[in-house]
């Protein structure tokens, strides 16, 4: 089992736990109240900093209920936090765009993350033609 060093910026915040059998993603909570007007962008503080093991990164995404509950979308669709973002003040934040006026309260679960191995080094070999089946381009099922 990998060990991750974590710093909580608030001693009273609920600690990260995994709900066994439901998912292998960990929920993150807003670490302060955030008020947003429709069209406004804010970095919502999540109250944690982590030192990820070498060779790993975190993938941050909204929870399935985030838009329904708060009317915000994550501006970069998915966040990638690499293991170099590991300083004492490197608090994780969720970049949000409000689609309606909204209030996110301290402790609200607004996003989730999982730890992933970083992609290995890749060497590309250029060819004139690929040998796989041709499905007809983007979005095609290959059926005429």
PDB file of C-alpha atoms in Angstrom:
ATOM      1  CA  UNK A   1       0.000   0.000   0.000  1.00  0.00           C
ATOM      2  CA  UNK A   2       1.326   3.443  -0.948  1.00  0.00           C
ATOM      3  CA  UNK A   3       1.594   6.082   1.760  1.00  0.00           C
ATOM      4  CA  UNK A   4       0.615   9.680   1.065  1.00  0.00           C
ATOM      5  CA  UNK A   5       1.695  12.484   3.359  1.00  0.00           C
ATOM      6  CA  UNK A   6      -1.239  14.886   3.860  1.00  0.00           C
ATOM      7  CA  UNK A   7      -1.561  18.268   5.525  1.00  0.00           C
ATOM      8  CA  UNK A   8      -4.963  19.548   6.646  1.00  0.00           C
ATOM      9  CA  UNK A   9      -5.193  23.351   6.821  1.00  0.00           C
ATOM     10  CA  UNK A  10      -8.033  23.191   9.369  1.00  0.00           C
ATOM     11  CA  UNK A  11      -7.757  20.929  12.419  1.00  0.00           C
ATOM     12  CA  UNK A  12     -11.571  20.576  12.578  1.00  0.00           C
ATOM     13  CA  UNK A  13     -12.191  19.503   8.965  1.00  0.00           C
ATOM     14  CA  UNK A  14     -13.469  15.992   8.317  1.00  0.00           C
ATOM     15  CA  UNK A  15     -10.583  13.695   7.390  1.00  0.00           C
ATOM     16  CA  UNK A  16     -10.449  11.857   4.063  1.00  0.00           C
ATOM     17  CA  UNK A  17     -11.932   8.387   4.122  1.00  0.00           C
ATOM     18  CA  UNK A  18     -12.767   5.847   1.472  1.00  0.00           C
ATOM     19  CA  UNK A  19     -16.249   4.370   1.443  1.00  0.00           C
ATOM     20  CA  UNK A  20     -15.404   0.725   0.826  1.00  0.00           C
ATOM     21  CA  UNK A  21     -17.280  -0.924  -2.009  1.00  0.00           C
ATOM     22  CA  UNK A  22     -18.687   2.311  -3.442  1.00  0.00           C
ATOM     23  CA  UNK A  23     -15.754   3.829  -5.325  1.00  0.00           C
ATOM     24  CA  UNK A  24     -11.999   4.170  -5.312  1.00  0.00           C
ATOM     25  CA  UNK A  25     -12.273   7.967  -5.549  1.00  0.00           C
ATOM     26  CA  UNK A  26     -11.911  10.135  -2.428  1.00  0.00           C
ATOM     27  CA  UNK A  27     -14.311  13.035  -1.880  1.00  0.00           C
ATOM     28  CA  UNK A  28     -12.901  16.493  -1.161  1.00  0.00           C
ATOM     29  CA  UNK A  29     -14.749  19.235   0.678  1.00  0.00           C
ATOM     30  CA  UNK A  30     -14.741  23.007   0.444  1.00  0.00           C
ATOM     31  CA  UNK A  31     -12.614  24.330   3.294  1.00  0.00           C
ATOM     32  CA  UNK A  32     -14.425  27.671   3.520  1.00  0.00           C
ATOM     33  CA  UNK A  33     -17.729  29.251   2.491  1.00  0.00           C
ATOM     34  CA  UNK A  34     -17.687  30.457  -1.124  1.00  0.00           C
ATOM     35  CA  UNK A  35     -20.345  32.688  -2.685  1.00  0.00           C
ATOM     36  CA  UNK A  36     -20.418  32.992  -6.463  1.00  0.00           C
ATOM     37  CA  UNK A  37     -22.548  34.953  -8.927  1.00  0.00           C
ATOM     38  CA  UNK A  38     -23.512  33.478 -12.300  1.00  0.00           C
ATOM     39  CA  UNK A  39     -20.531  33.746 -14.664  1.00  0.00           C
ATOM     40  CA  UNK A  40     -17.998  34.207 -11.858  1.00  0.00           C
ATOM     41  CA  UNK A  41     -14.807  32.152 -11.596  1.00  0.00           C
ATOM     42  CA  UNK A  42     -13.198  31.164  -8.291  1.00  0.00           C
ATOM     43  CA  UNK A  43     -10.647  28.690  -7.024  1.00  0.00           C
ATOM     44  CA  UNK A  44     -12.540  26.855  -4.286  1.00  0.00           C
ATOM     45  CA  UNK A  45     -10.103  25.896  -1.509  1.00  0.00           C
ATOM     46  CA  UNK A  46     -10.146  22.225  -0.539  1.00  0.00           C
ATOM     47  CA  UNK A  47      -8.148  22.480   2.682  1.00  0.00           C
ATOM     48  CA  UNK A  48      -5.519  19.826   1.942  1.00  0.00           C
ATOM     49  CA  UNK A  49      -1.999  19.618   0.576  1.00  0.00           C
ATOM     50  CA  UNK A  50      -0.325  16.310  -0.203  1.00  0.00           C
ATOM     51  CA  UNK A  51       3.049  14.915  -1.073  1.00  0.00           C
ATOM     52  CA  UNK A  52       2.319  12.232  -3.626  1.00  0.00           C
ATOM     53  CA  UNK A  53       4.753   9.347  -4.123  1.00  0.00           C
ATOM     54  CA  UNK A  54       7.250   9.643  -6.969  1.00  0.00           C
ATOM     55  CA  UNK A  55       5.716   8.490 -10.225  1.00  0.00           C
ATOM     56  CA  UNK A  56       2.129   9.355  -9.216  1.00  0.00           C
ATOM     57  CA  UNK A  57      -0.320  12.184  -9.837  1.00  0.00           C
ATOM     58  CA  UNK A  58      -3.819  13.016  -8.633  1.00  0.00           C
ATOM     59  CA  UNK A  59      -6.793  13.378 -10.973  1.00  0.00           C
ATOM     60  CA  UNK A  60      -9.395  15.817  -9.645  1.00  0.00           C
ATOM     61  CA  UNK A  61     -12.961  15.836 -11.012  1.00  0.00           C
ATOM     62  CA  UNK A  62     -16.374  17.140  -9.921  1.00  0.00           C
ATOM     63  CA  UNK A  63     -18.650  14.741  -8.062  1.00  0.00           C
ATOM     64  CA  UNK A  64     -21.650  13.562 -10.079  1.00  0.00           C
ATOM     65  CA  UNK A  65     -23.926  15.819  -7.989  1.00  0.00           C
ATOM     66  CA  UNK A  66     -21.744  18.956  -8.063  1.00  0.00           C
ATOM     67  CA  UNK A  67     -23.520  20.717 -10.911  1.00  0.00           C
ATOM     68  CA  UNK A  68     -26.999  19.774  -9.671  1.00  0.00           C
ATOM     69  CA  UNK A  69     -26.260  20.904  -6.106  1.00  0.00           C
ATOM     70  CA  UNK A  70     -24.107  23.970  -6.706  1.00  0.00           C
ATOM     71  CA  UNK A  71     -24.481  25.004 -10.351  1.00  0.00           C
ATOM     72  CA  UNK A  72     -20.716  25.078 -10.925  1.00  0.00           C
ATOM     73  CA  UNK A  73     -18.547  23.376 -13.497  1.00  0.00           C
ATOM     74  CA  UNK A  74     -14.845  22.654 -13.188  1.00  0.00           C
ATOM     75  CA  UNK A  75     -13.228  24.953 -15.728  1.00  0.00           C
ATOM     76  CA  UNK A  76     -10.559  22.544 -16.920  1.00  0.00           C
ATOM     77  CA  UNK A  77     -12.934  19.530 -16.896  1.00  0.00           C
ATOM     78  CA  UNK A  78     -10.417  17.437 -14.972  1.00  0.00           C
ATOM     79  CA  UNK A  79      -7.491  18.613 -12.899  1.00  0.00           C
ATOM     80  CA  UNK A  80      -4.115  16.945 -12.794  1.00  0.00           C
ATOM     81  CA  UNK A  81      -1.987  17.550  -9.712  1.00  0.00           C
ATOM     82  CA  UNK A  82       1.521  16.224 -10.172  1.00  0.00           C
ATOM     83  CA  UNK A  83       3.807  15.227  -7.336  1.00  0.00           C
ATOM     84  CA  UNK A  84       5.894  18.418  -7.640  1.00  0.00           C
ATOM     85  CA  UNK A  85       2.952  20.411  -6.189  1.00  0.00           C
ATOM     86  CA  UNK A  86       3.804  19.306  -2.679  1.00  0.00           C
ATOM     87  CA  UNK A  87       4.906  22.332  -0.676  1.00  0.00           C
ATOM     88  CA  UNK A  88       3.655  23.339   2.745  1.00  0.00           C
ATOM     89  CA  UNK A  89       1.336  26.009   1.260  1.00  0.00           C
ATOM     90  CA  UNK A  90       0.303  24.096  -1.907  1.00  0.00           C
ATOM     91  CA  UNK A  91      -3.362  23.747  -0.941  1.00  0.00           C
ATOM     92  CA  UNK A  92      -5.454  21.926  -3.514  1.00  0.00           C
ATOM     93  CA  UNK A  93      -8.222  24.020  -5.076  1.00  0.00           C
ATOM     94  CA  UNK A  94     -11.023  23.348  -7.532  1.00  0.00           C
ATOM     95  CA  UNK A  95     -11.307  25.886 -10.379  1.00  0.00           C
ATOM     96  CA  UNK A  96     -15.051  26.598 -10.672  1.00  0.00           C
ATOM     97  CA  UNK A  97     -17.248  28.623 -12.995  1.00  0.00           C
ATOM     98  CA  UNK A  98     -20.717  29.399 -11.614  1.00  0.00           C
ATOM     99  CA  UNK A  99     -23.555  28.893 -14.064  1.00  0.00           C
ATOM    100  CA  UNK A 100     -26.030  30.392 -11.562  1.00  0.00           C
ATOM    101  CA  UNK A 101     -25.768  32.303  -8.297  1.00  0.00           C
ATOM    102  CA  UNK A 102     -24.652  29.808  -5.692  1.00  0.00           C
ATOM    103  CA  UNK A 103     -23.305  29.232  -2.221  1.00  0.00           C
ATOM    104  CA  UNK A 104     -20.823  26.488  -1.368  1.00  0.00           C
ATOM    105  CA  UNK A 105     -20.526  25.937   2.363  1.00  0.00           C
ATOM    106  CA  UNK A 106     -17.485  24.850   4.308  1.00  0.00           C
ATOM    107  CA  UNK A 107     -17.609  21.059   4.472  1.00  0.00           C
ATOM    108  CA  UNK A 108     -19.665  20.574   1.289  1.00  0.00           C
ATOM    109  CA  UNK A 109     -18.375  17.687  -0.818  1.00  0.00           C
ATOM    110  CA  UNK A 110     -17.743  19.271  -4.211  1.00  0.00           C
ATOM    111  CA  UNK A 111     -15.135  17.158  -5.978  1.00  0.00           C
ATOM    112  CA  UNK A 112     -13.244  13.895  -5.858  1.00  0.00           C
ATOM    113  CA  UNK A 113      -9.802  12.600  -6.651  1.00  0.00           C
ATOM    114  CA  UNK A 114      -7.873   9.434  -7.270  1.00  0.00           C
ATOM    115  CA  UNK A 115      -4.171   8.729  -7.421  1.00  0.00           C
ATOM    116  CA  UNK A 116      -2.820   7.443 -10.737  1.00  0.00           C
ATOM    117  CA  UNK A 117       0.561   6.286 -11.969  1.00  0.00           C
ATOM    118  CA  UNK A 118       2.108   8.879 -14.236  1.00  0.00           C
ATOM    119  CA  UNK A 119       2.381   8.005 -17.897  1.00  0.00           C
ATOM    120  CA  UNK A 120       5.658   6.333 -18.779  1.00  0.00           C
ATOM    121  CA  UNK A 121       8.043   7.864 -21.317  1.00  0.00           C
ATOM    122  CA  UNK A 122       6.813   7.110 -24.832  1.00  0.00           C
ATOM    123  CA  UNK A 123       8.678   6.905 -28.106  1.00  0.00           C
ATOM    124  CA  UNK A 124       6.584   7.638 -31.207  1.00  0.00           C
ATOM    125  CA  UNK A 125       7.281   5.800 -34.460  1.00  0.00           C
ATOM    126  CA  UNK A 126       6.003   7.680 -37.507  1.00  0.00           C
ATOM    127  CA  UNK A 127       4.413   5.675 -40.354  1.00  0.00           C
ATOM    128  CA  UNK A 128       2.598   6.564 -43.584  1.00  0.00           C
ATOM    129  CA  UNK A 129      -0.330   4.192 -42.967  1.00  0.00           C
ATOM    130  CA  UNK A 130      -1.849   2.437 -39.968  1.00  0.00           C
ATOM    131  CA  UNK A 131      -2.761  -1.228 -40.300  1.00  0.00           C
ATOM    132  CA  UNK A 132      -5.897  -1.181 -38.086  1.00  0.00           C
ATOM    133  CA  UNK A 133      -9.510  -1.132 -39.334  1.00  0.00           C
ATOM    134  CA  UNK A 134     -10.661   2.245 -40.696  1.00  0.00           C
ATOM    135  CA  UNK A 135     -13.836   3.333 -38.921  1.00  0.00           C
ATOM    136  CA  UNK A 136     -14.399   6.414 -41.069  1.00  0.00           C
ATOM    137  CA  UNK A 137     -13.260   9.234 -38.787  1.00  0.00           C
ATOM    138  CA  UNK A 138     -14.330  10.986 -35.617  1.00  0.00           C
ATOM    139  CA  UNK A 139     -17.621   9.874 -34.120  1.00  0.00           C
ATOM    140  CA  UNK A 140     -18.227   7.192 -36.678  1.00  0.00           C
ATOM    141  CA  UNK A 141     -19.393   3.706 -35.810  1.00  0.00           C
ATOM    142  CA  UNK A 142     -17.970   2.540 -39.102  1.00  0.00           C
ATOM    143  CA  UNK A 143     -21.445   1.621 -40.357  1.00  0.00           C
ATOM    144  CA  UNK A 144     -22.517   3.186 -43.672  1.00  0.00           C
TER     145      UNK A 144
END
